[in-house]
Amino acid sequence: MPASANYAASQCRCGDRAPPSLGLVIAGLGRSVHSIDVPRRIVLLGATGYTGRLVADALVRNKARPVLAGRSSQNLAALGVQLGKGLDTAVVDVRHPETLIELLEADDVLVSTVGPFEALGRPVIEAAVQCRATYLDSCSEPAVLRSVYEEVAPEAEAAGVVLVPGCGFEFVVGNLAAWLALESAGNLATGVEVGYFVTGHARSTSSVGARASAGAAALAPHFTWPIAVGALEHLAIPRMLPAIREVSVYMGGPKSERVARAGAQLVGAAARLPGVPAMVRWVSGLPRSKDGPDETERASVSGFVTATAHDAAGRELRTVRLGRVNPYTFTGNFLAWAAMRAARDGIAGAGAVGPVEAFGLRALVEGCVAAGVKAAI
């Protein structure tokens, strides 16, 4: 599928000149999420889940007062006591969307960490559109991201509602790295390759929700070019840079990029074998002794991202590498930063937008640095 197919192509580009060195940009920014006064209400859905608790903690650390929403009043009350801030809580079951619609108000900022998004995400997004609330989430499931852009976005745009899905380590850091590489490469660039890598014992430190989402994502049909996995980059980058015709995204561990690319092909092929989808769903649902890694375990796992811009002949023009940061820690911190910024300043535009379009390139650098990303170019 061509990179720019079916997407409204804005002619916006941040300029043909190379941007300042990211190291210089980072040097001028703070290293923590800045506390701010937020005039709009932040509603955190899935607050008692693993990712939700990370977001809630980051919000409260920075003096925001989110409404904690989830299915269990007992768990919500316990979280409120743990955070020690007397926060408002609301019982919401996404299987009964009316409970969320009753809670939301126009101009709220809704942050959803309720997964798997394939099963639970659509009613939440539709409620946000109906109530005219700005929407952010931690989704990393390719098929869901595509459905937001292709199916929900037109209605959101007509209602003047902004949707910013995929605000986690995947795929915010890759979008930022890709943009920095493309901007530095200038007009010669026609494509970009993005690689996500995790080092450490990542397999033993995944949350229940992440395993369920990963199972759904592995079985969903991807919408990518050969050797690539489905990602937000395919949707967000061509929307603003229509001259970019090739976007590839791949995943890997501490092995080489070549292994990561080969692995993407093998996973896609294996998912089509008889019995594999059912097995993956079963594995995703296996119980764990705890919901996710603690702070010490998170410290043992780090992720980094590379992005390489190339020209029409395949020549490499510019490579940017961002890291290292624990993906869970980044996701909690970045969603908090994004929610506070949206509550304070709003997000221009409407419909489904990527992180660069939502916040602007420099602000996104600031948000990623605040969430823990470091640069090594």
Short mmCIF file of C-alpha atoms in Angstrom, two decimals:
data_model
loop_
_atom_site.label_atom_id
_atom_site.label_comp_id
_atom_site.label_asym_id
_atom_site.label_seq_id
_atom_site.Cartn_x
_atom_site.Cartn_y
_atom_site.Cartn_z
CA MET A 1 0.00 0.00 0.00
CA PRO A 2 1.49 3.41 -0.89
CA ALA A 3 2.49 5.38 2.14
CA SER A 4 0.23 8.31 1.33
CA ALA A 5 -2.87 6.38 0.27
CA ASN A 6 -6.18 7.41 1.81
CA TYR A 7 -4.73 10.03 4.13
CA ALA A 8 -5.29 13.77 4.01
CA ALA A 9 -1.90 15.12 3.01
CA SER A 10 -0.95 18.37 4.64
CA GLN A 11 1.81 20.29 2.92
CA CYS A 12 3.29 21.23 6.31
CA ARG A 13 6.96 20.56 6.79
CA CYS A 14 9.11 22.04 9.50
CA GLY A 15 11.58 23.39 6.97
CA ASP A 16 14.11 22.06 4.51
CA ARG A 17 17.07 23.00 6.65
CA ALA A 18 18.55 20.53 9.10
CA PRO A 19 17.27 21.15 12.63
CA PRO A 20 19.62 22.03 15.45
CA SER A 21 21.54 19.11 16.89
CA LEU A 22 19.19 17.17 19.13
CA GLY A 23 21.91 17.23 21.76
CA LEU A 24 21.74 21.03 21.77
CA VAL A 25 17.95 20.96 21.91
CA ILE A 26 18.02 18.57 24.85
CA ALA A 27 20.63 20.62 26.68
CA GLY A 28 18.17 23.49 26.91
CA LEU A 29 15.32 21.43 28.32
CA GLY A 30 14.46 20.24 31.80
CA ARG A 31 14.76 16.59 32.74
CA SER A 32 11.43 16.18 34.49
CA VAL A 33 7.79 16.65 33.61
CA HIS A 34 7.04 20.24 34.50
CA SER A 35 4.25 20.95 36.99
CA ILE A 36 1.54 23.09 35.46
CA ASP A 37 -1.89 24.46 36.21
CA VAL A 38 -4.40 22.61 34.07
CA PRO A 39 -7.69 24.41 33.44
CA ARG A 40 -9.27 21.39 31.74
CA ARG A 41 -10.19 18.19 33.53
CA ILE A 42 -8.04 15.08 32.96
CA VAL A 43 -9.92 11.76 33.12
CA LEU A 44 -7.66 8.71 33.42
CA LEU A 45 -9.48 5.57 32.31
CA GLY A 46 -7.96 2.29 33.44
CA ALA A 47 -6.30 4.09 36.34
CA THR A 48 -5.93 0.95 38.47
CA GLY A 49 -4.24 -1.10 35.74
CA TYR A 50 -0.48 -1.34 35.45
CA THR A 51 0.04 1.42 32.88
CA GLY A 52 -2.76 3.47 34.39
CA ARG A 53 -1.05 3.52 37.77
CA LEU A 54 2.19 4.71 36.18
CA VAL A 55 0.31 7.55 34.47
CA ALA A 56 -1.58 8.44 37.64
CA ASP A 57 1.62 8.56 39.65
CA ALA A 58 3.32 10.80 37.07
CA LEU A 59 0.32 13.15 36.97
CA VAL A 60 0.15 13.49 40.75
CA ARG A 61 3.92 13.96 41.05
CA ASN A 62 3.50 16.97 38.82
CA LYS A 63 0.56 18.42 40.75
CA ALA A 64 -2.18 17.46 38.32
CA ARG A 65 -5.41 16.11 39.82
CA PRO A 66 -6.86 13.56 37.42
CA VAL A 67 -10.22 11.89 37.81
CA LEU A 68 -9.39 8.21 38.37
CA ALA A 69 -11.79 6.00 36.40
CA GLY A 70 -12.07 2.22 36.31
CA ARG A 71 -14.31 -0.76 36.95
CA SER A 72 -13.64 -1.38 40.65
CA SER A 73 -14.64 1.22 43.21
CA GLN A 74 -12.56 -0.62 45.82
CA ASN A 75 -9.40 -0.52 43.68
CA LEU A 76 -9.99 3.12 42.80
CA ALA A 77 -10.35 4.04 46.46
CA ALA A 78 -7.16 2.16 47.30
CA LEU A 79 -5.27 3.94 44.55
CA GLY A 80 -6.56 7.29 45.75
CA VAL A 81 -5.29 6.53 49.25
CA GLN A 82 -1.94 5.36 47.85
CA LEU A 83 -1.52 8.60 45.92
CA GLY A 84 -2.58 10.53 48.99
CA LYS A 85 -4.27 13.38 47.16
CA GLY A 86 -8.00 12.85 47.75
CA LEU A 87 -8.57 12.51 44.02
CA ASP A 88 -12.02 12.19 42.48
CA THR A 89 -12.91 8.69 41.28
CA ALA A 90 -15.54 7.32 38.91
CA VAL A 91 -16.71 3.77 38.29
CA VAL A 92 -16.71 3.15 34.54
CA ASP A 93 -17.09 -0.13 32.65
CA VAL A 94 -16.18 0.24 28.98
CA ARG A 95 -18.44 -2.71 28.19
CA HIS A 96 -21.22 -0.32 29.16
CA PRO A 97 -20.21 2.87 27.30
CA GLU A 98 -23.04 4.87 28.83
CA THR A 99 -21.11 4.89 32.12
CA LEU A 100 -18.27 6.72 30.39
CA ILE A 101 -20.58 9.04 28.47
CA GLU A 102 -22.21 10.08 31.76
CA LEU A 103 -18.79 10.97 33.15
CA LEU A 104 -17.26 12.88 30.24
CA GLU A 105 -17.79 16.55 29.53
CA ALA A 106 -16.87 18.68 26.55
CA ASP A 107 -13.23 19.82 26.69
CA ASP A 108 -12.18 17.02 29.05
CA VAL A 109 -8.89 15.31 28.27
CA LEU A 110 -9.52 11.56 28.29
CA VAL A 111 -6.48 9.29 28.70
CA SER A 112 -7.20 5.60 28.10
CA THR A 113 -4.91 2.77 29.15
CA VAL A 114 -7.62 0.10 28.90
CA GLY A 115 -6.44 -2.81 26.77
CA PRO A 116 -6.44 -4.89 24.77
CA PHE A 117 -7.67 -2.06 22.57
CA GLU A 118 -8.84 -4.47 19.87
CA ALA A 119 -11.52 -5.69 22.27
CA LEU A 120 -12.12 -2.65 24.48
CA GLY A 121 -10.89 0.46 22.70
CA ARG A 122 -13.57 1.38 20.17
CA PRO A 123 -16.39 2.26 22.62
CA VAL A 124 -14.01 4.53 24.53
CA ILE A 125 -12.96 6.46 21.42
CA GLU A 126 -16.55 6.79 20.26
CA ALA A 127 -17.57 8.11 23.68
CA ALA A 128 -14.82 10.73 23.49
CA VAL A 129 -16.05 11.86 20.08
CA GLN A 130 -19.66 11.97 21.22
CA CYS A 131 -18.76 14.02 24.29
CA ARG A 132 -16.23 16.21 22.45
CA ALA A 133 -13.34 15.24 24.72
CA THR A 134 -9.71 15.26 23.59
CA TYR A 135 -8.52 11.65 23.42
CA LEU A 136 -5.09 10.13 24.18
CA ASP A 137 -4.20 6.46 24.64
CA SER A 138 -1.36 3.97 25.07
CA CYS A 139 -2.43 1.70 22.19
CA SER A 140 0.29 -0.13 20.26
CA GLU A 141 -2.00 -2.48 18.30
CA PRO A 142 -1.56 -1.79 14.55
CA ALA A 143 -5.06 -2.77 13.42
CA VAL A 144 -6.67 -0.56 16.06
CA LEU A 145 -4.51 2.42 15.13
CA ARG A 146 -5.47 2.00 11.51
CA SER A 147 -9.17 1.81 12.36
CA VAL A 148 -8.91 5.05 14.34
CA TYR A 149 -7.36 6.87 11.37
CA GLU A 150 -9.60 5.38 8.71
CA GLU A 151 -12.93 4.80 10.44
CA VAL A 152 -13.26 7.06 13.49
CA ALA A 153 -11.24 10.08 12.38
CA PRO A 154 -13.80 11.46 9.87
CA GLU A 155 -16.49 11.61 12.54
CA ALA A 156 -14.05 13.13 15.03
CA GLU A 157 -12.97 15.76 12.52
CA ALA A 158 -16.57 16.70 11.83
CA ALA A 159 -17.15 17.08 15.58
CA GLY A 160 -13.96 19.10 16.09
CA VAL A 161 -12.46 16.41 18.34
CA VAL A 162 -8.74 15.55 18.43
CA LEU A 163 -7.67 11.91 18.73
CA VAL A 164 -4.03 11.13 19.55
CA PRO A 165 -3.70 7.34 19.78
CA GLY A 166 -0.44 5.49 20.31
CA CYS A 167 1.09 7.81 22.94
CA GLY A 168 3.44 5.21 24.41
CA PHE A 169 7.06 4.25 23.81
CA GLU A 170 5.60 2.58 20.75
CA PHE A 171 5.10 4.67 18.72
CA VAL A 172 5.97 8.15 19.99
CA VAL A 173 9.74 7.69 20.11
CA GLY A 174 9.85 6.23 16.60
CA ASN A 175 7.79 9.10 15.22
CA LEU A 176 10.15 11.60 16.81
CA ALA A 177 13.28 9.83 15.58
CA ALA A 178 11.85 9.55 12.07
CA TRP A 179 10.95 13.23 11.93
CA LEU A 180 14.37 14.31 13.16
CA ALA A 181 16.09 12.11 10.58
CA LEU A 182 13.84 13.30 7.74
CA GLU A 183 14.17 16.96 8.66
CA SER A 184 17.93 16.66 8.80
CA ALA A 185 18.05 14.82 5.46
CA GLY A 186 16.02 17.53 3.70
CA ASN A 187 14.35 17.30 0.29
CA LEU A 188 16.38 14.32 -0.90
CA ALA A 189 14.61 12.02 1.55
CA THR A 190 11.89 9.77 0.15
CA GLY A 191 11.69 7.16 2.88
CA VAL A 192 12.55 6.26 6.44
CA GLU A 193 13.23 3.07 8.36
CA VAL A 194 12.48 2.93 12.09
CA GLY A 195 13.69 0.22 14.44
CA TYR A 196 12.54 -0.42 18.01
CA PHE A 197 14.93 -2.38 20.21
CA VAL A 198 14.70 -3.62 23.80
CA THR A 199 17.62 -4.89 25.86
CA GLY A 200 17.44 -6.81 29.13
CA HIS A 201 14.96 -9.40 30.35
CA ALA A 202 11.97 -7.87 28.60
CA ARG A 203 10.05 -11.11 28.36
CA SER A 204 9.96 -11.59 32.12
CA THR A 205 8.90 -8.00 32.79
CA SER A 206 5.78 -7.56 30.69
CA SER A 207 2.42 -6.60 32.14
CA VAL A 208 -0.77 -8.59 31.77
CA GLY A 209 -2.31 -5.90 29.56
CA ALA A 210 0.75 -5.72 27.35
CA ARG A 211 0.68 -9.49 26.78
CA ALA A 212 -2.97 -9.39 25.81
CA SER A 213 -2.38 -6.46 23.46
CA ALA A 214 0.67 -8.15 21.94
CA GLY A 215 -1.36 -11.26 21.25
CA ALA A 216 -4.05 -9.24 19.48
CA ALA A 217 -1.49 -7.27 17.50
CA ALA A 218 0.36 -10.38 16.34
CA LEU A 219 -2.83 -11.85 14.90
CA ALA A 220 -4.15 -8.69 13.24
CA PRO A 221 -3.50 -8.19 9.51
CA HIS A 222 -0.76 -5.61 9.07
CA PHE A 223 -0.92 -2.76 6.60
CA THR A 224 2.73 -2.45 5.80
CA TRP A 225 5.37 -3.03 3.20
CA PRO A 226 7.39 -6.27 3.20
CA ILE A 227 9.73 -6.86 6.19
CA ALA A 228 7.93 -4.25 8.29
CA VAL A 229 5.53 -4.51 11.19
CA GLY A 230 2.41 -2.37 11.45
CA ALA A 231 2.96 0.91 13.27
CA LEU A 232 1.67 4.42 13.82
CA GLU A 233 4.54 5.79 11.72
CA HIS A 234 2.85 4.47 8.56
CA LEU A 235 -0.21 6.58 9.33
CA ALA A 236 1.19 9.72 10.91
CA ILE A 237 4.27 10.50 8.80
CA PRO A 238 2.73 10.45 5.29
CA ARG A 239 -0.19 12.52 6.59
CA MET A 240 2.16 15.49 7.08
CA LEU A 241 4.98 14.58 4.71
CA PRO A 242 3.35 13.29 1.50
CA ALA A 243 6.71 13.22 -0.28
CA ILE A 244 7.74 10.32 1.95
CA ARG A 245 6.73 7.24 -0.01
CA GLU A 246 8.34 4.45 2.02
CA VAL A 247 7.99 3.89 5.74
CA SER A 248 9.27 0.70 7.35
CA VAL A 249 9.11 -0.18 11.03
CA TYR A 250 10.65 -3.24 12.63
CA MET A 251 11.15 -4.63 16.10
CA GLY A 252 14.16 -6.28 17.65
CA GLY A 253 15.96 -7.30 20.81
CA PRO A 254 19.67 -6.97 21.46
CA LYS A 255 20.47 -8.75 18.17
CA SER A 256 21.17 -7.07 14.85
CA GLU A 257 18.69 -5.14 12.76
CA ARG A 258 18.85 -7.91 10.15
CA VAL A 259 17.59 -10.42 12.71
CA ALA A 260 14.80 -8.03 13.69
CA ARG A 261 13.65 -7.72 10.09
CA ALA A 262 13.74 -11.47 9.54
CA GLY A 263 11.81 -11.97 12.76
CA ALA A 264 9.04 -9.68 11.57
CA GLN A 265 8.57 -11.84 8.49
CA LEU A 266 8.58 -15.06 10.51
CA VAL A 267 5.99 -13.78 12.99
CA GLY A 268 3.66 -12.75 10.19
CA ALA A 269 4.02 -16.11 8.47
CA ALA A 270 3.62 -18.10 11.69
CA ALA A 271 0.44 -16.24 12.64
CA ARG A 272 -1.25 -17.69 9.55
CA LEU A 273 -0.49 -21.33 10.43
CA PRO A 274 -3.40 -23.52 11.60
CA GLY A 275 -3.83 -23.39 15.36
CA VAL A 276 -1.34 -20.59 16.00
CA PRO A 277 -3.92 -17.81 16.54
CA ALA A 278 -5.72 -19.84 19.20
CA MET A 279 -2.41 -20.71 20.88
CA VAL A 280 -1.31 -17.06 20.97
CA ARG A 281 -4.63 -16.02 22.49
CA TRP A 282 -4.26 -18.73 25.12
CA VAL A 283 -0.69 -17.72 25.99
CA SER A 284 -1.76 -14.06 26.22
CA GLY A 285 -4.36 -15.04 28.79
CA LEU A 286 -2.10 -17.04 31.10
CA PRO A 287 -2.24 -15.78 34.70
CA ARG A 288 0.72 -14.08 36.32
CA SER A 289 1.66 -13.69 39.94
CA LYS A 290 1.58 -9.92 39.55
CA ASP A 291 0.38 -7.36 37.06
CA GLY A 292 3.71 -6.03 35.82
CA PRO A 293 7.34 -5.25 36.61
CA ASP A 294 8.22 -3.19 39.65
CA GLU A 295 10.60 -0.24 39.58
CA THR A 296 13.69 -2.41 40.08
CA GLU A 297 12.69 -4.78 37.28
CA ARG A 298 11.93 -1.88 34.96
CA ALA A 299 15.41 -0.54 35.59
CA SER A 300 16.83 -3.77 34.13
CA VAL A 301 15.11 -3.26 30.77
CA SER A 302 15.72 -0.39 28.39
CA GLY A 303 14.55 0.47 24.92
CA PHE A 304 16.03 2.56 22.15
CA VAL A 305 14.94 3.57 18.67
CA THR A 306 16.84 4.16 15.45
CA ALA A 307 15.54 6.01 12.39
CA THR A 308 17.35 6.23 9.07
CA ALA A 309 16.22 8.52 6.25
CA HIS A 310 17.12 7.45 2.72
CA ASP A 311 16.76 8.75 -0.82
CA ALA A 312 15.01 7.21 -3.82
CA ALA A 313 18.09 5.11 -4.61
CA GLY A 314 18.17 3.69 -1.09
CA ARG A 315 21.21 5.68 0.01
CA GLU A 316 21.27 6.48 3.72
CA LEU A 317 21.13 10.22 4.37
CA ARG A 318 20.76 10.57 8.12
CA THR A 319 20.42 8.29 11.15
CA VAL A 320 19.04 9.32 14.53
CA ARG A 321 19.14 7.13 17.62
CA LEU A 322 17.06 7.86 20.73
CA GLY A 323 17.29 6.03 24.06
CA ARG A 324 17.74 4.49 26.49
CA VAL A 325 14.61 4.40 28.59
CA ASN A 326 12.34 1.72 30.02
CA PRO A 327 9.29 1.51 27.73
CA TYR A 328 6.80 1.32 30.61
CA THR A 329 8.38 4.20 32.49
CA PHE A 330 8.43 6.30 29.33
CA THR A 331 4.78 5.53 28.55
CA GLY A 332 3.59 6.55 32.01
CA ASN A 333 5.61 9.75 32.02
CA PHE A 334 4.83 10.74 28.44
CA LEU A 335 1.08 10.19 28.72
CA ALA A 336 1.11 12.37 31.83
CA TRP A 337 3.06 15.08 29.99
CA ALA A 338 0.76 14.88 26.97
CA ALA A 339 -2.39 15.03 29.08
CA MET A 340 -1.17 18.05 31.05
CA ARG A 341 -0.11 19.86 27.89
CA ALA A 342 -3.46 19.14 26.23
CA ALA A 343 -5.30 20.30 29.35
CA ARG A 344 -3.29 23.51 29.52
CA ASP A 345 -2.86 24.48 25.86
CA GLY A 346 -5.27 22.29 23.95
CA ILE A 347 -4.33 20.53 20.70
CA ALA A 348 -4.93 22.31 17.42
CA GLY A 349 -6.84 20.60 14.65
CA ALA A 350 -9.30 17.73 14.65
CA GLY A 351 -9.48 14.08 13.69
CA ALA A 352 -6.70 11.54 14.26
CA VAL A 353 -3.23 13.08 14.48
CA GLY A 354 0.24 11.78 15.23
CA PRO A 355 2.43 13.06 18.05
CA VAL A 356 4.39 15.56 15.94
CA GLU A 357 1.23 17.04 14.45
CA ALA A 358 -0.42 17.14 17.88
CA PHE A 359 2.34 18.86 19.84
CA GLY A 360 4.84 20.24 17.34
CA LEU A 361 8.38 18.97 16.86
CA ARG A 362 10.16 20.99 19.53
CA ALA A 363 7.46 20.38 22.14
CA LEU A 364 7.56 16.67 21.36
CA VAL A 365 11.31 16.66 21.94
CA GLU A 366 10.65 18.34 25.28
CA GLY A 367 7.98 15.80 26.19
CA CYS A 368 10.15 12.82 25.26
CA VAL A 369 13.11 14.17 27.21
CA ALA A 370 10.84 14.81 30.19
CA ALA A 371 9.66 11.20 29.92
CA GLY A 372 13.22 9.88 30.01
CA VAL A 373 14.53 9.71 26.44
CA LYS A 374 18.17 10.52 25.79
CA ALA A 375 19.86 11.20 22.47
CA ALA A 376 22.85 9.52 20.85
CA ILE A 377 23.26 10.70 17.28
#
